[in-house]
Amino acid sequence: MITSLRLLTKEDVTSLADAANFPSIGETLRNGFPYPYTVQHAESFIDIASSSDTDLILAIVDTSSPTTILGIISLNQTKLNDPSVMELGYWLSPPYWNQKIITTSISQILRHEPPPHLRSQKMFRVEALVQLDNLNSAKALLKNDFKRDALLRHHNYSVKEQRRLDCHLFSRNVSRSDSPVSTPKQGQNLAYVRGNFVHVNGPAADIEILMDHLMQIDLTTGTIEKFEPASSAWAQTLTSKPSIPYLYKSINPASDFITPGFIDCHVHAPQYSFAGTATDRPLMGDDGWLASYTFPSERQLSDPRLAAKVYEKVVKRLLREGTTTACYFATIHLEASLILADMTEKYNQRALIGKVCMDQNSPSDYIETTEESLSQTEAFITEVQGRDSFKAGNLYPVVTPRFIPTCSKELLSGLGRLAEKYDARVQSHISESIDEVAFVKALGYEETDAEIFRRHSLLRNSVMAHAVWCSREDLALMKAHNSGIACCPLSNVYFASGILDLNVCQEVGVNVGLGTGISGGYSPSMMNSQRTAVVTSRVANFSKGNPIDYKRAFFLATLGSARTLQLEHLVGNFAVGKRFDAVCWSVEGGGGGVDVFEGDTSEDIVQKILTNGGREDIARVYVNGKECV
């Protein structure tokens, strides 16, 4: 679900009343809301919201159904004497409650034009109260750069209901430069992109093709500030000026299109050195793929110089293929894992990186003790979270148990505690192959991989690779713990002895994104992952029908992957407020894999690009509004 904010209008009275009257929302309404909530109440509230000079009250809506109000978010004048201090408030109707919606909505209201009395101020302060057990709201605020200021014991939370609760006080200073502008002003670092845009913008995996649109980008943050047809009054005012600073401009309807950057949910960076080879062994065993190729290759990266060479090549290669975000496994070596982080920063690729953890069932010369694994994982997390790139949303540490057979119960438990302590994401492999599942059983476990990860607090906020042999119950457990799946179609074919049923995943509601699976998947191209996903889905669903098509595969490689990695508030499509991560395609002249013929529609050309296009058809790649290699 893609959400946006807009002003309340009189047409919203019925939707607002319906949202406020949902049966289980009574106790979560902000102070002063009557219950039950009538249309007359809604009319009165909208009048207040539209007339106040000191408050900003906006509706949270689904962009695919903008007449449906999901909730309300507000900046209200506090009771303090300082008029520059505002209080953030919000509620969502229970059917729509989602931490991602709150995270996105907070980001949008902070970038919205503030109430009139603040517009002359360069800076104002926003405070928010969060009940002690409301972890979702706390995480949403932290992701929007709020800081915990204090713990308020028995705070007078609601005078009307005489409720005194333990609360955290969060705050953030908001610069006026954080707010969007409709026209460029002197001194602002703005640039514009004009072109034909292709993305998925809604709950369904339907591609939206927006011909000749103009986008305004804040180059300081890489954020999309405004996005309208070039025929709009705002766009025409700008494009009529000869000095408009274009970041990129190409509007040929027969050849030029711009898509979101691809998001690879599963890459083993050290294995890139043998990508394209080593497809002749099963995954497990003394002469299997891990023992014969993977472990020897990874072991060598204890040498920092070799690690730098391998990691520089994989980062540059993925960017050239249009992958603007990648979720990486590194090795067990702390120094080499930090070198991978350095390389993603150097070449401006958005990255999630994990130092691999393994303390059993591993080669004697490529293994850690439990204590080493935990201490170095913590060191990796704190180092990355201290970097500016982490604060900017460009680099994230990921707790990374390789998979259950190589991790003792003590290590799994310790990693679960680290993930909770640092609110870090988790990645691993789950029910990947028949022999891996058998190995787990041989270790004495009676539970499935999903149940084991859950018991050790490693299923929450995770992305798990493959999941080919997960049951429907496993998938439901993953959904309940905000765990997503990295589907790697190529490596599934080679090593999983099966195909992930994407339709079952959709039925259960678990998030799925695409990955290359390097080097189990031999190709570093997310285009190939999309195409293999379509082909394998046809094989898997031959008798049942309903295979996925190129549109669904494109969704999985962009917005679907963003949701799986919990980055939907930043990337995945071209919604206002997100970062400009993009691939600019130009197929003019047929020098790459695409030929265009008279009569081809824009949808025909887009389908040809997604089916036959390749690196030769990519003109430019951007991350955060900056051109990459």
GROMACS .gro file of C-alpha atoms in nm, residues 189-566:
model
  378
  189ASN     CA    1   2.021   2.269  -0.446
  190LEU     CA    2   1.747   2.153  -0.681
  191ALA     CA    3   1.759   1.969  -1.012
  192TYR     CA    4   1.502   1.827  -1.250
  193VAL     CA    5   1.443   1.510  -1.443
  194ARG     CA    6   1.214   1.506  -1.743
  195GLY     CA    7   1.125   1.182  -1.909
  196ASN     CA    8   0.891   0.885  -1.945
  197PHE     CA    9   0.865   0.712  -1.608
  198VAL     CA   10   0.772   0.350  -1.538
  199HIS     CA   11   0.695   0.221  -1.188
  200VAL     CA   12   0.443   0.039  -0.969
  201ASN     CA   13   0.237   0.274  -0.756
  202GLY     CA   14  -0.030   0.088  -0.564
  203PRO     CA   15  -0.118  -0.232  -0.384
  204ALA     CA   16  -0.146  -0.433  -0.705
  205ALA     CA   17   0.155  -0.520  -0.920
  206ASP     CA   18   0.034  -0.306  -1.210
  207ILE     CA   19   0.290  -0.106  -1.402
  208GLU     CA   20   0.215   0.264  -1.438
  209ILE     CA   21   0.367   0.435  -1.744
  210LEU     CA   22   0.384   0.814  -1.708
  211MET     CA   23   0.477   0.976  -2.036
  212ASP     CA   24   0.658   1.312  -2.032
  213HIS     CA   25   0.662   1.399  -1.663
  214LEU     CA   26   0.878   1.645  -1.472
  215MET     CA   27   1.036   1.560  -1.139
  216GLN     CA   28   1.195   1.800  -0.891
  217ILE     CA   29   1.478   1.656  -0.681
  218ASP     CA   30   1.654   1.795  -0.377
  219LEU     CA   31   2.013   1.705  -0.456
  220THR     CA   32   2.122   1.749  -0.095
  221THR     CA   33   1.924   1.442   0.009
  222GLY     CA   34   1.831   1.291  -0.327
  223THR     CA   35   1.464   1.323  -0.237
  224ILE     CA   36   1.184   1.353  -0.492
  225GLU     CA   37   1.012   1.683  -0.404
  226LYS     CA   38   0.751   1.712  -0.677
  227PHE     CA   39   0.637   1.494  -0.968
  228GLU     CA   40   0.381   1.610  -1.223
  229PRO     CA   41   0.300   1.586  -1.594
  230ALA     CA   42   0.509   1.825  -1.802
  231SER     CA   43   0.179   1.978  -1.914
  232SER     CA   44   0.089   2.092  -1.559
  233ALA     CA   45   0.099   2.461  -1.476
  234TRP     CA   46   0.385   2.407  -1.229
  235ALA     CA   47   0.594   2.219  -1.485
  236GLN     CA   48   0.526   2.463  -1.767
  237THR     CA   49   0.634   2.754  -1.547
  238LEU     CA   50   0.969   2.582  -1.497
  239THR     CA   51   1.028   2.437  -1.843
  240SER     CA   52   0.960   2.775  -2.005
  241LYS     CA   53   1.276   2.903  -1.839
  242PRO     CA   54   1.600   2.843  -2.031
  243SER     CA   55   1.807   2.799  -1.715
  244ILE     CA   56   1.625   2.505  -1.555
  245PRO     CA   57   1.896   2.273  -1.412
  246TYR     CA   58   1.827   1.932  -1.562
  247LEU     CA   59   1.982   1.628  -1.398
  248TYR     CA   60   1.854   1.420  -1.690
  249LYS     CA   61   1.621   1.491  -1.980
  250SER     CA   62   1.510   1.243  -2.244
  251ILE     CA   63   1.149   1.218  -2.356
  252ASN     CA   64   1.161   1.020  -2.681
  253PRO     CA   65   0.847   0.802  -2.652
  254ALA     CA   66   0.994   0.539  -2.884
  255SER     CA   67   1.314   0.474  -2.693
  256ASP     CA   68   1.363   0.643  -2.357
  257PHE     CA   69   1.217   0.534  -2.023
  258ILE     CA   70   1.312   0.567  -1.657
  259THR     CA   71   1.249   0.290  -1.404
  260PRO     CA   72   1.325   0.270  -1.032
  261GLY     CA   73   1.661   0.118  -0.953
  262PHE     CA   74   1.653  -0.257  -0.900
  263ILE     CA   75   1.679  -0.392  -0.546
  264ASP     CA   76   1.869  -0.719  -0.504
  265CYS     CA   77   1.758  -0.892  -0.183
  266HIS     CA   78   2.030  -1.158  -0.172
  267VAL     CA   79   2.394  -1.132  -0.282
  268HIS     CA   80   2.697  -1.321  -0.152
  269ALA     CA   81   2.955  -1.054  -0.235
  270PRO     CA   82   3.268  -1.271  -0.187
  271GLN     CA   83   3.128  -1.536  -0.420
  272TYR     CA   84   3.126  -1.297  -0.714
  273SER     CA   85   3.482  -1.406  -0.793
  274PHE     CA   86   3.351  -1.740  -0.925
  275ALA     CA   87   3.010  -1.628  -1.057
  276GLY     CA   88   2.941  -1.798  -1.388
  277THR     CA   89   3.121  -2.116  -1.286
  278ALA     CA   90   3.074  -2.387  -1.022
  279THR     CA   91   2.724  -2.502  -1.108
  280ASP     CA   92   2.808  -2.874  -1.113
  281ARG     CA   93   2.763  -2.974  -0.746
  282PRO     CA   94   2.478  -3.012  -0.497
  283LEU     CA   95   2.467  -2.759  -0.215
  284MET     CA   96   2.574  -2.981   0.076
  285GLY     CA   97   2.821  -3.268   0.129
  286ASP     CA   98   3.196  -3.319   0.145
  287ASP     CA   99   3.228  -3.250  -0.229
  288GLY     CA  100   2.929  -3.017  -0.248
  289TRP     CA  101   2.912  -2.659  -0.369
  290LEU     CA  102   2.979  -2.505  -0.028
  291ALA     CA  103   3.282  -2.719   0.049
  292SER     CA  104   3.430  -2.717  -0.303
  293TYR     CA  105   3.381  -2.356  -0.409
  294THR     CA  106   3.219  -2.128  -0.153
  295PHE     CA  107   3.420  -2.177   0.163
  296PRO     CA  108   3.761  -2.171  -0.014
  297SER     CA  109   3.664  -1.852  -0.196
  298GLU     CA  110   3.537  -1.678   0.116
  299ARG     CA  111   3.836  -1.791   0.325
  300GLN     CA  112   4.075  -1.599   0.096
  301LEU     CA  113   3.912  -1.268   0.182
  302SER     CA  114   4.087  -1.262   0.515
  303ASP     CA  115   4.340  -1.076   0.297
  304PRO     CA  116   4.211  -0.713   0.292
  305ARG     CA  117   4.376  -0.640  -0.043
  306LEU     CA  118   4.195  -0.927  -0.213
  307ALA     CA  119   3.871  -0.835  -0.036
  308ALA     CA  120   3.896  -0.480  -0.173
  309LYS     CA  121   3.948  -0.608  -0.529
  310VAL     CA  122   3.655  -0.850  -0.518
  311TYR     CA  123   3.417  -0.610  -0.347
  312GLU     CA  124   3.498  -0.319  -0.576
  313LYS     CA  125   3.418  -0.534  -0.878
  314VAL     CA  126   3.089  -0.670  -0.746
  315VAL     CA  127   2.960  -0.328  -0.639
  316LYS     CA  128   3.051  -0.167  -0.972
  317ARG     CA  129   2.908  -0.462  -1.168
  318LEU     CA  130   2.573  -0.451  -0.989
  319LEU     CA  131   2.545  -0.076  -1.039
  320ARG     CA  132   2.617  -0.114  -1.411
  321GLU     CA  133   2.335  -0.369  -1.424
  322GLY     CA  134   2.095  -0.117  -1.267
  323THR     CA  135   2.102  -0.252  -0.910
  324THR     CA  136   2.091   0.055  -0.688
  325THR     CA  137   2.026  -0.133  -0.361
  326ALA     CA  138   2.176  -0.467  -0.259
  327CYS     CA  139   2.149  -0.685   0.049
  328TYR     CA  140   2.492  -0.845   0.093
  329PHE     CA  141   2.638  -1.140   0.279
  330ALA     CA  142   3.008  -1.075   0.340
  331THR     CA  143   3.239  -1.327   0.516
  332ILE     CA  144   3.323  -1.408   0.878
  333HIS     CA  145   3.603  -1.148   0.868
  334LEU     CA  146   3.524  -0.817   1.039
  335GLU     CA  147   3.783  -0.612   0.847
  336ALA     CA  148   3.675  -0.746   0.508
  337SER     CA  149   3.307  -0.686   0.591
  338LEU     CA  150   3.385  -0.323   0.667
  339ILE     CA  151   3.576  -0.300   0.338
  340LEU     CA  152   3.256  -0.403   0.160
  341ALA     CA  153   3.076  -0.122   0.343
  342ASP     CA  154   3.351   0.117   0.230
  343MET     CA  155   3.306   0.013  -0.132
  344THR     CA  156   2.931   0.066  -0.131
  345GLU     CA  157   2.990   0.413   0.014
  346LYS     CA  158   3.263   0.489  -0.241
  347TYR     CA  159   3.040   0.404  -0.538
  348ASN     CA  160   2.720   0.537  -0.380
  349GLN     CA  161   2.523   0.213  -0.376
  350ARG     CA  162   2.254   0.172  -0.112
  351ALA     CA  163   2.344  -0.142   0.081
  352LEU     CA  164   2.250  -0.374   0.364
  353ILE     CA  165   2.554  -0.574   0.476
  354GLY     CA  166   2.607  -0.860   0.716
  355LYS     CA  167   2.923  -1.010   0.861
  356VAL     CA  168   2.858  -1.384   0.825
  357CYS     CA  169   2.838  -1.588   1.147
  358MET     CA  170   2.925  -1.961   1.173
  359ASP     CA  171   3.068  -2.155   1.467
  360GLN     CA  172   3.002  -2.521   1.377
  361ASN     CA  173   2.988  -2.763   1.083
  362SER     CA  174   3.237  -2.547   0.893
  363PRO     CA  175   3.595  -2.600   0.768
  364SER     CA  176   3.856  -2.591   1.041
  365ASP     CA  177   4.027  -2.297   0.872
  366TYR     CA  178   3.707  -2.103   0.810
  367ILE     CA  179   3.516  -2.095   1.138
  368GLU     CA  180   3.474  -1.874   1.445
  369THR     CA  181   3.422  -1.938   1.811
  370THR     CA  182   3.081  -1.836   1.941
  371GLU     CA  183   3.238  -1.552   2.140
  372GLU     CA  184   3.434  -1.422   1.838
  373SER     CA  185   3.129  -1.431   1.619
  374LEU     CA  186   2.915  -1.236   1.865
  375SER     CA  187   3.177  -0.978   1.960
  376GLN     CA  188   3.276  -0.908   1.599
  377THR     CA  189   2.913  -0.889   1.488
  378GLU     CA  190   2.848  -0.630   1.758
  379ALA     CA  191   3.158  -0.440   1.652
  380PHE     CA  192   3.038  -0.443   1.292
  381ILE     CA  193   2.692  -0.316   1.389
  382THR     CA  194   2.819  -0.031   1.604
  383GLU     CA  195   3.075   0.076   1.343
  384VAL     CA  196   2.814   0.090   1.064
  385GLN     CA  197   2.547   0.255   1.278
  386GLY     CA  198   2.797   0.525   1.366
  387ARG     CA  199   2.854   0.623   1.003
  388ASP     CA  200   2.682   0.916   0.832
  389SER     CA  201   2.568   0.680   0.556
  390PHE     CA  202   2.362   0.485   0.809
  391LYS     CA  203   2.199   0.802   0.937
  392ALA     CA  204   2.120   0.901   0.578
  393GLY     CA  205   1.950   0.568   0.501
  394ASN     CA  206   2.220   0.450   0.263
  395LEU     CA  207   2.391   0.175   0.465
  396TYR     CA  208   2.254  -0.074   0.718
  397PRO     CA  209   2.416  -0.349   0.927
  398VAL     CA  210   2.242  -0.687   0.914
  399VAL     CA  211   2.274  -0.968   1.167
  400THR     CA  212   2.372  -1.268   0.951
  401PRO     CA  213   2.372  -1.626   1.076
  402ARG     CA  214   2.478  -1.815   0.762
  403PHE     CA  215   2.213  -2.081   0.810
  404ILE     CA  216   2.105  -2.309   1.092
  405PRO     CA  217   2.352  -2.598   1.032
  406THR     CA  218   2.654  -2.369   1.076
  407CYS     CA  219   2.529  -2.193   1.389
  408SER     CA  220   2.510  -2.336   1.740
  409LYS     CA  221   2.205  -2.269   1.954
  410GLU     CA  222   2.418  -2.039   2.169
  411LEU     CA  223   2.521  -1.837   1.865
  412LEU     CA  224   2.164  -1.812   1.736
  413SER     CA  225   2.041  -1.691   2.075
  414GLY     CA  226   2.324  -1.438   2.103
  415LEU     CA  227   2.258  -1.303   1.754
  416GLY     CA  228   1.889  -1.269   1.838
  417ARG     CA  229   1.980  -1.059   2.141
  418LEU     CA  230   2.208  -0.836   1.929
  419ALA     CA  231   1.935  -0.785   1.670
  420GLU     CA  232   1.695  -0.672   1.942
  421LYS     CA  233   1.954  -0.458   2.123
  422TYR     CA  234   2.047  -0.260   1.813
  423ASP     CA  235   1.710  -0.285   1.631
  424ALA     CA  236   1.903  -0.441   1.343
  425ARG     CA  237   1.768  -0.634   1.048
  426VAL     CA  238   1.840  -1.006   1.014
  427GLN     CA  239   1.921  -1.218   0.708
  428SER     CA  240   1.987  -1.588   0.658
  429HIS     CA  241   1.883  -1.887   0.448
  430ILE     CA  242   1.564  -2.072   0.532
  431SER     CA  243   1.447  -2.418   0.417
  432GLU     CA  244   1.661  -2.373   0.109
  433SER     CA  245   1.711  -2.727  -0.021
  434ILE     CA  246   1.614  -3.085   0.053
  435ASP     CA  247   1.961  -3.168   0.187
  436GLU     CA  248   1.971  -2.855   0.406
  437VAL     CA  249   1.634  -2.944   0.560
  438ALA     CA  250   1.760  -3.299   0.620
  439PHE     CA  251   2.079  -3.165   0.782
  440VAL     CA  252   1.876  -2.957   1.027
  441LYS     CA  253   1.675  -3.266   1.123
  442ALA     CA  254   1.997  -3.463   1.167
  443LEU     CA  255   2.114  -3.204   1.419
  444GLY     CA  256   1.827  -3.306   1.644
  445TYR     CA  257   1.581  -3.028   1.570
  446GLU     CA  258   1.215  -3.123   1.554
  447GLU     CA  259   1.108  -2.775   1.443
  448THR     CA  260   1.123  -2.622   1.098
  449ASP     CA  261   1.378  -2.353   1.012
  450ALA     CA  262   1.114  -2.083   1.057
  451GLU     CA  263   1.025  -2.207   1.404
  452ILE     CA  264   1.392  -2.229   1.504
  453PHE     CA  265   1.463  -1.874   1.390
  454ARG     CA  266   1.150  -1.751   1.570
  455ARG     CA  267   1.253  -1.919   1.895
  456HIS     CA  268   1.589  -1.741   1.882
  457SER     CA  269   1.434  -1.398   1.802
  458LEU     CA  270   1.582  -1.405   1.451
  459LEU     CA  271   1.264  -1.414   1.246
  460ARG     CA  272   1.154  -1.060   1.330
  461ASN     CA  273   1.240  -0.789   1.075
  462SER     CA  274   1.432  -1.039   0.864
  463VAL     CA  275   1.482  -1.128   0.501
  464MET     CA  276   1.525  -1.502   0.448
  465ALA     CA  277   1.664  -1.640   0.126
  466HIS     CA  278   1.497  -1.910  -0.084
  467ALA     CA  279   1.220  -2.058   0.142
  468VAL     CA  280   1.148  -2.315  -0.129
  469TRP     CA  281   1.066  -2.586   0.124
  470CYS     CA  282   0.872  -2.372   0.369
  471SER     CA  283   0.522  -2.492   0.446
  472ARG     CA  284   0.221  -2.262   0.432
  473GLU     CA  285   0.238  -2.254   0.813
  474ASP     CA  286   0.602  -2.144   0.796
  475LEU     CA  287   0.510  -1.866   0.557
  476ALA     CA  288   0.230  -1.750   0.787
  477LEU     CA  289   0.476  -1.747   1.078
  478MET     CA  290   0.715  -1.536   0.873
  479LYS     CA  291   0.441  -1.289   0.785
  480ALA     CA  292   0.342  -1.259   1.151
  481HIS     CA  293   0.699  -1.163   1.243
  482ASN     CA  294   0.754  -0.914   0.960
  483SER     CA  295   0.992  -1.150   0.784
  484GLY     CA  296   1.021  -1.139   0.404
  485ILE     CA  297   1.158  -1.377   0.143
  486ALA     CA  298   1.441  -1.319  -0.102
  487CYS     CA  299   1.336  -1.527  -0.401
  488CYS     CA  300   1.640  -1.622  -0.612
  489PRO     CA  301   1.501  -1.805  -0.915
  490LEU     CA  302   1.834  -1.906  -1.071
  491SER     CA  303   1.996  -2.043  -0.757
  492ASN     CA  304   1.669  -2.215  -0.661
  493VAL     CA  305   1.684  -2.409  -0.986
  494TYR     CA  306   2.047  -2.509  -0.934
  495PHE     CA  307   2.059  -2.584  -0.563
  496ALA     CA  308   1.712  -2.590  -0.404
  497SER     CA  309   1.576  -2.871  -0.620
  498GLY     CA  310   1.251  -2.680  -0.637
  499ILE     CA  311   1.076  -2.355  -0.721
  500LEU     CA  312   0.930  -2.103  -0.477
  501ASP     CA  313   0.555  -2.084  -0.537
  502LEU     CA  314   0.501  -1.709  -0.553
  503ASN     CA  315   0.124  -1.747  -0.570
  504VAL     CA  316   0.116  -1.929  -0.235
  505CYS     CA  317   0.333  -1.652  -0.087
  506GLN     CA  318   0.088  -1.395  -0.219
  507GLU     CA  319  -0.208  -1.586  -0.076
  508VAL     CA  320  -0.045  -1.599   0.267
  509GLY     CA  321   0.056  -1.233   0.243
  510VAL     CA  322   0.427  -1.268   0.314
  511ASN     CA  323   0.648  -1.007   0.144
  512VAL     CA  324   0.866  -1.136  -0.139
  513GLY     CA  325   1.146  -0.961  -0.324
  514LEU     CA  326   1.385  -1.082  -0.592
  515GLY     CA  327   1.754  -1.158  -0.560
  516THR     CA  328   2.029  -1.274  -0.792
  517GLY     CA  329   2.155  -1.522  -0.532
  518ILE     CA  330   2.513  -1.464  -0.642
  519SER     CA  331   2.691  -1.694  -0.681
  520GLY     CA  332   2.440  -1.975  -0.653
  521GLY     CA  333   2.272  -1.770  -0.922
  522TYR     CA  334   2.537  -1.716  -1.186
  523SER     CA  335   2.408  -1.384  -1.325
  524PRO     CA  336   2.455  -1.047  -1.149
  525SER     CA  337   2.163  -0.903  -1.349
  526MET     CA  338   1.830  -0.843  -1.179
  527MET     CA  339   1.683  -0.841  -1.530
  528ASN     CA  340   1.777  -1.207  -1.556
  529SER     CA  341   1.624  -1.272  -1.214
  530GLN     CA  342   1.297  -1.122  -1.333
  531ARG     CA  343   1.295  -1.330  -1.649
  532THR     CA  344   1.385  -1.651  -1.467
  533ALA     CA  345   1.108  -1.582  -1.217
  534VAL     CA  346   0.857  -1.563  -1.502
  535VAL     CA  347   0.984  -1.884  -1.666
  536THR     CA  348   1.001  -2.089  -1.346
  537SER     CA  349   0.658  -1.965  -1.241
  538ARG     CA  350   0.517  -2.097  -1.566
  539VAL     CA  351   0.676  -2.434  -1.498
  540ALA     CA  352   0.556  -2.444  -1.137
  541ASN     CA  353   0.202  -2.340  -1.227
  542PHE     CA  354   0.169  -2.527  -1.557
  543SER     CA  355  -0.116  -2.745  -1.433
  544LYS     CA  356  -0.274  -2.485  -1.204
  545GLY     CA  357  -0.249  -2.180  -1.425
  546ASN     CA  358  -0.194  -1.826  -1.290
  547PRO     CA  359   0.181  -1.791  -1.350
  548ILE     CA  360   0.339  -1.451  -1.289
  549ASP     CA  361   0.411  -1.222  -1.582
  550TYR     CA  362   0.672  -0.955  -1.656
  551LYS     CA  363   0.469  -0.693  -1.466
  552ARG     CA  364   0.468  -0.895  -1.146
  553ALA     CA  365   0.839  -0.973  -1.184
  554PHE     CA  366   0.913  -0.601  -1.227
  555PHE     CA  367   0.714  -0.530  -0.912
  556LEU     CA  368   0.910  -0.795  -0.721
  557ALA     CA  369   1.242  -0.642  -0.835
  558THR     CA  370   1.145  -0.288  -0.730
  559LEU     CA  371   0.862  -0.212  -0.488
  560GLY     CA  372   0.830  -0.574  -0.375
  561SER     CA  373   1.199  -0.589  -0.285
  562ALA     CA  374   1.173  -0.252  -0.108
  563ARG     CA  375   0.894  -0.388   0.109
  564THR     CA  376   1.086  -0.707   0.178
  565LEU     CA  377   1.392  -0.511   0.294
  566GLN     CA  378   1.173  -0.262   0.487
   0.00000   0.00000   0.00000
